[in-house]
Amino acid sequence: MHSLAIRKYTNVQHFTPCVHSLNFCDLCSCLHRRFAINIGHDADNIALHFNPRFDSGSDVNTIVCNSKSGGSWGEEQREGHFPFARGEESKFYINFTMDQFYIKLPDGRMMDFPNRLGDVKYDYFEVKGDAVFHGVKIK
């Protein structure tokens, strides 16, 4: 499992609503089980935990979203629609406002998740798991 964490940006502006978007391009390897993207303030305060799971315990082809506040996880939101495929490149996009995260999945379908922390900026970004990311574009 790989992990990339970018904490407390120094030369990049904070994420802000309406101007914020993250574009991801990843390659799902044949051994791919799951990966996660965390956006928030720090490891204990995560506004969005986006976690596509190919085969992880009892979860098969499921997207799990959650948030963490003060070190405690909130209620999970599960999406059964799973447009990721092992061995294929996927592009997906994440945008947010003070109220919601909007995720455009690889097949163009949209899903949303409440911005439970409700903040206007986040400076913690972490990518974990089995995916190989070819690029992350932050606007």
PDB file of C-alpha atoms in Angstrom:
ATOM      1  CA  MET A   1       0.000   0.000   0.000  1.00  0.00           C
ATOM      2  CA  HIS A   2       1.346   3.433  -0.954  1.00  0.00           C
ATOM      3  CA  SER A   3       0.694   6.755   0.734  1.00  0.00           C
ATOM      4  CA  LEU A   4       1.282  10.350  -0.323  1.00  0.00           C
ATOM      5  CA  ALA A   5       0.466  13.127   2.097  1.00  0.00           C
ATOM      6  CA  ILE A   6       0.671  16.825   1.396  1.00  0.00           C
ATOM      7  CA  ARG A   7       0.143  18.705   4.602  1.00  0.00           C
ATOM      8  CA  LYS A   8      -0.027  22.420   5.244  1.00  0.00           C
ATOM      9  CA  TYR A   9       0.678  23.716   1.759  1.00  0.00           C
ATOM     10  CA  THR A  10       3.287  26.445   1.762  1.00  0.00           C
ATOM     11  CA  ASN A  11       3.403  27.549  -1.870  1.00  0.00           C
ATOM     12  CA  VAL A  12      -0.112  26.581  -2.976  1.00  0.00           C
ATOM     13  CA  GLN A  13      -3.252  28.528  -2.089  1.00  0.00           C
ATOM     14  CA  HIS A  14      -5.717  26.919   0.272  1.00  0.00           C
ATOM     15  CA  PHE A  15      -8.623  25.054  -1.285  1.00  0.00           C
ATOM     16  CA  THR A  16     -11.550  27.446  -1.600  1.00  0.00           C
ATOM     17  CA  PRO A  17     -15.124  26.818  -2.680  1.00  0.00           C
ATOM     18  CA  CYS A  18     -16.241  27.659  -6.208  1.00  0.00           C
ATOM     19  CA  VAL A  19     -12.635  27.851  -7.389  1.00  0.00           C
ATOM     20  CA  HIS A  20     -11.628  24.501  -6.082  1.00  0.00           C
ATOM     21  CA  SER A  21     -11.306  21.360  -8.092  1.00  0.00           C
ATOM     22  CA  LEU A  22      -9.125  18.293  -8.015  1.00  0.00           C
ATOM     23  CA  ASN A  23      -8.640  16.223 -11.157  1.00  0.00           C
ATOM     24  CA  PHE A  24      -7.264  12.700 -10.733  1.00  0.00           C
ATOM     25  CA  CYS A  25      -5.845  10.270 -13.248  1.00  0.00           C
ATOM     26  CA  ASP A  26      -5.035   6.839 -11.867  1.00  0.00           C
ATOM     27  CA  LEU A  27      -4.229   3.415 -13.209  1.00  0.00           C
ATOM     28  CA  CYS A  28      -5.989   0.602 -11.402  1.00  0.00           C
ATOM     29  CA  SER A  29      -3.542  -2.273 -11.259  1.00  0.00           C
ATOM     30  CA  CYS A  30      -4.561  -5.917 -11.414  1.00  0.00           C
ATOM     31  CA  LEU A  31      -3.716  -6.255  -7.708  1.00  0.00           C
ATOM     32  CA  HIS A  32      -5.793  -3.224  -6.833  1.00  0.00           C
ATOM     33  CA  ARG A  33      -7.895  -3.694  -3.696  1.00  0.00           C
ATOM     34  CA  ARG A  34      -8.668  -0.120  -2.667  1.00  0.00           C
ATOM     35  CA  PHE A  35      -7.428   3.426  -2.472  1.00  0.00           C
ATOM     36  CA  ALA A  36      -8.461   6.503  -0.507  1.00  0.00           C
ATOM     37  CA  ILE A  37      -8.278  10.257  -0.926  1.00  0.00           C
ATOM     38  CA  ASN A  38      -8.546  12.418   2.192  1.00  0.00           C
ATOM     39  CA  ILE A  39      -9.201  16.172   2.125  1.00  0.00           C
ATOM     40  CA  GLY A  40      -9.385  18.209   5.330  1.00  0.00           C
ATOM     41  CA  HIS A  41      -7.340  20.010   7.969  1.00  0.00           C
ATOM     42  CA  ASP A  42      -5.272  17.103   9.329  1.00  0.00           C
ATOM     43  CA  ALA A  43      -5.481  13.337   9.882  1.00  0.00           C
ATOM     44  CA  ASP A  44      -8.069  13.808  12.672  1.00  0.00           C
ATOM     45  CA  ASN A  45     -10.250  16.311  10.791  1.00  0.00           C
ATOM     46  CA  ILE A  46     -11.087  15.012   7.317  1.00  0.00           C
ATOM     47  CA  ALA A  47     -13.930  16.647   5.400  1.00  0.00           C
ATOM     48  CA  LEU A  48     -13.945  13.988   2.658  1.00  0.00           C
ATOM     49  CA  HIS A  49     -12.647  10.427   2.806  1.00  0.00           C
ATOM     50  CA  PHE A  50     -13.265   9.051  -0.724  1.00  0.00           C
ATOM     51  CA  ASN A  51     -12.548   5.311  -0.729  1.00  0.00           C
ATOM     52  CA  PRO A  52     -13.266   3.117  -3.801  1.00  0.00           C
ATOM     53  CA  ARG A  53     -12.982  -0.528  -2.723  1.00  0.00           C
ATOM     54  CA  PHE A  54     -12.472  -3.246  -5.331  1.00  0.00           C
ATOM     55  CA  ASP A  55     -12.175  -6.114  -2.870  1.00  0.00           C
ATOM     56  CA  SER A  56     -11.600  -5.156   0.739  1.00  0.00           C
ATOM     57  CA  GLY A  57     -13.063  -7.434   3.384  1.00  0.00           C
ATOM     58  CA  SER A  58     -16.810  -7.588   2.889  1.00  0.00           C
ATOM     59  CA  ASP A  59     -16.763  -4.621   0.480  1.00  0.00           C
ATOM     60  CA  VAL A  60     -16.614  -5.530  -3.207  1.00  0.00           C
ATOM     61  CA  ASN A  61     -16.946  -2.865  -5.924  1.00  0.00           C
ATOM     62  CA  THR A  62     -18.189  -0.231  -3.483  1.00  0.00           C
ATOM     63  CA  ILE A  63     -17.353   3.444  -3.020  1.00  0.00           C
ATOM     64  CA  VAL A  64     -17.307   4.496   0.637  1.00  0.00           C
ATOM     65  CA  CYS A  65     -17.320   8.164   1.661  1.00  0.00           C
ATOM     66  CA  ASN A  66     -16.993   9.467   5.189  1.00  0.00           C
ATOM     67  CA  SER A  67     -15.673  12.334   7.290  1.00  0.00           C
ATOM     68  CA  LYS A  68     -13.729  12.533  10.529  1.00  0.00           C
ATOM     69  CA  SER A  69     -14.060  15.256  13.161  1.00  0.00           C
ATOM     70  CA  GLY A  70     -11.846  15.402  16.241  1.00  0.00           C
ATOM     71  CA  GLY A  71     -10.553  11.907  15.466  1.00  0.00           C
ATOM     72  CA  SER A  72     -14.030  10.311  15.301  1.00  0.00           C
ATOM     73  CA  TRP A  73     -15.459   8.946  12.054  1.00  0.00           C
ATOM     74  CA  GLY A  74     -18.946  10.002  10.998  1.00  0.00           C
ATOM     75  CA  GLU A  75     -21.615   7.908   9.309  1.00  0.00           C
ATOM     76  CA  GLU A  76     -20.449   6.201   6.112  1.00  0.00           C
ATOM     77  CA  GLN A  77     -22.156   6.790   2.799  1.00  0.00           C
ATOM     78  CA  ARG A  78     -21.923   3.830   0.400  1.00  0.00           C
ATOM     79  CA  GLU A  79     -22.354   3.916  -3.351  1.00  0.00           C
ATOM     80  CA  GLY A  80     -23.021   0.647  -5.177  1.00  0.00           C
ATOM     81  CA  HIS A  81     -22.422   2.160  -8.612  1.00  0.00           C
ATOM     82  CA  PHE A  82     -18.744   1.350  -9.271  1.00  0.00           C
ATOM     83  CA  PRO A  83     -17.282   2.659 -12.564  1.00  0.00           C
ATOM     84  CA  PHE A  84     -13.657   1.743 -11.782  1.00  0.00           C
ATOM     85  CA  ALA A  85     -12.024  -1.256 -13.488  1.00  0.00           C
ATOM     86  CA  ARG A  86      -8.792  -3.043 -12.665  1.00  0.00           C
ATOM     87  CA  GLY A  87      -6.053  -2.492 -15.212  1.00  0.00           C
ATOM     88  CA  GLU A  88      -7.785   0.527 -16.766  1.00  0.00           C
ATOM     89  CA  GLU A  89      -7.025   4.220 -16.453  1.00  0.00           C
ATOM     90  CA  SER A  90      -9.684   6.262 -14.665  1.00  0.00           C
ATOM     91  CA  LYS A  91     -10.228  10.002 -14.479  1.00  0.00           C
ATOM     92  CA  PHE A  92     -12.434  11.549 -11.833  1.00  0.00           C
ATOM     93  CA  TYR A  93     -12.974  15.014 -10.416  1.00  0.00           C
ATOM     94  CA  ILE A  94     -13.756  16.422  -6.976  1.00  0.00           C
ATOM     95  CA  ASN A  95     -15.191  19.909  -6.401  1.00  0.00           C
ATOM     96  CA  PHE A  96     -16.696  21.388  -3.252  1.00  0.00           C
ATOM     97  CA  THR A  97     -18.666  24.200  -1.689  1.00  0.00           C
ATOM     98  CA  MET A  98     -19.233  24.947   1.996  1.00  0.00           C
ATOM     99  CA  ASP A  99     -22.145  22.503   1.939  1.00  0.00           C
ATOM    100  CA  GLN A 100     -21.211  19.657  -0.424  1.00  0.00           C
ATOM    101  CA  PHE A 101     -18.483  17.727  -2.177  1.00  0.00           C
ATOM    102  CA  TYR A 102     -19.306  16.886  -5.799  1.00  0.00           C
ATOM    103  CA  ILE A 103     -17.521  13.907  -7.345  1.00  0.00           C
ATOM    104  CA  LYS A 104     -17.654  13.251 -11.077  1.00  0.00           C
ATOM    105  CA  LEU A 105     -16.934   9.539 -11.508  1.00  0.00           C
ATOM    106  CA  PRO A 106     -15.025   8.057 -14.490  1.00  0.00           C
ATOM    107  CA  ASP A 107     -18.251   7.280 -16.383  1.00  0.00           C
ATOM    108  CA  GLY A 108     -19.558  10.844 -15.945  1.00  0.00           C
ATOM    109  CA  ARG A 109     -22.052  10.008 -13.221  1.00  0.00           C
ATOM    110  CA  MET A 110     -22.132  12.476 -10.321  1.00  0.00           C
ATOM    111  CA  MET A 111     -22.219  11.672  -6.635  1.00  0.00           C
ATOM    112  CA  ASP A 112     -22.192  14.063  -3.713  1.00  0.00           C
ATOM    113  CA  PHE A 113     -21.240  13.960  -0.072  1.00  0.00           C
ATOM    114  CA  PRO A 114     -22.023  16.577   2.599  1.00  0.00           C
ATOM    115  CA  ASN A 115     -19.193  18.897   3.623  1.00  0.00           C
ATOM    116  CA  ARG A 116     -19.707  18.070   7.296  1.00  0.00           C
ATOM    117  CA  LEU A 117     -16.858  20.302   8.470  1.00  0.00           C
ATOM    118  CA  GLY A 118     -18.430  23.147   6.469  1.00  0.00           C
ATOM    119  CA  ASP A 119     -15.215  25.075   6.016  1.00  0.00           C
ATOM    120  CA  VAL A 120     -14.195  27.312   3.132  1.00  0.00           C
ATOM    121  CA  LYS A 121     -10.612  26.067   2.925  1.00  0.00           C
ATOM    122  CA  TYR A 122      -8.660  22.860   3.503  1.00  0.00           C
ATOM    123  CA  ASP A 123      -4.902  22.450   3.541  1.00  0.00           C
ATOM    124  CA  TYR A 124      -4.502  18.703   4.113  1.00  0.00           C
ATOM    125  CA  PHE A 125      -4.527  16.283   1.194  1.00  0.00           C
ATOM    126  CA  GLU A 126      -3.612  12.594   1.360  1.00  0.00           C
ATOM    127  CA  VAL A 127      -3.689   9.747  -1.158  1.00  0.00           C
ATOM    128  CA  LYS A 128      -3.362   6.171   0.157  1.00  0.00           C
ATOM    129  CA  GLY A 129      -3.729   2.682  -1.231  1.00  0.00           C
ATOM    130  CA  ASP A 130      -2.997   0.497  -4.215  1.00  0.00           C
ATOM    131  CA  ALA A 131      -3.651   2.909  -7.096  1.00  0.00           C
ATOM    132  CA  VAL A 132      -0.882   4.401  -9.199  1.00  0.00           C
ATOM    133  CA  PHE A 133      -1.715   8.060  -9.781  1.00  0.00           C
ATOM    134  CA  HIS A 134      -0.360   9.592 -12.965  1.00  0.00           C
ATOM    135  CA  GLY A 135      -1.495  13.064 -12.065  1.00  0.00           C
ATOM    136  CA  VAL A 136      -3.379  15.250  -9.660  1.00  0.00           C
ATOM    137  CA  LYS A 137      -4.364  18.711 -10.822  1.00  0.00           C
ATOM    138  CA  ILE A 138      -5.419  21.257  -8.210  1.00  0.00           C
ATOM    139  CA  LYS A 139      -7.245  24.387  -9.329  1.00  0.00           C
TER     140      LYS A 139
END
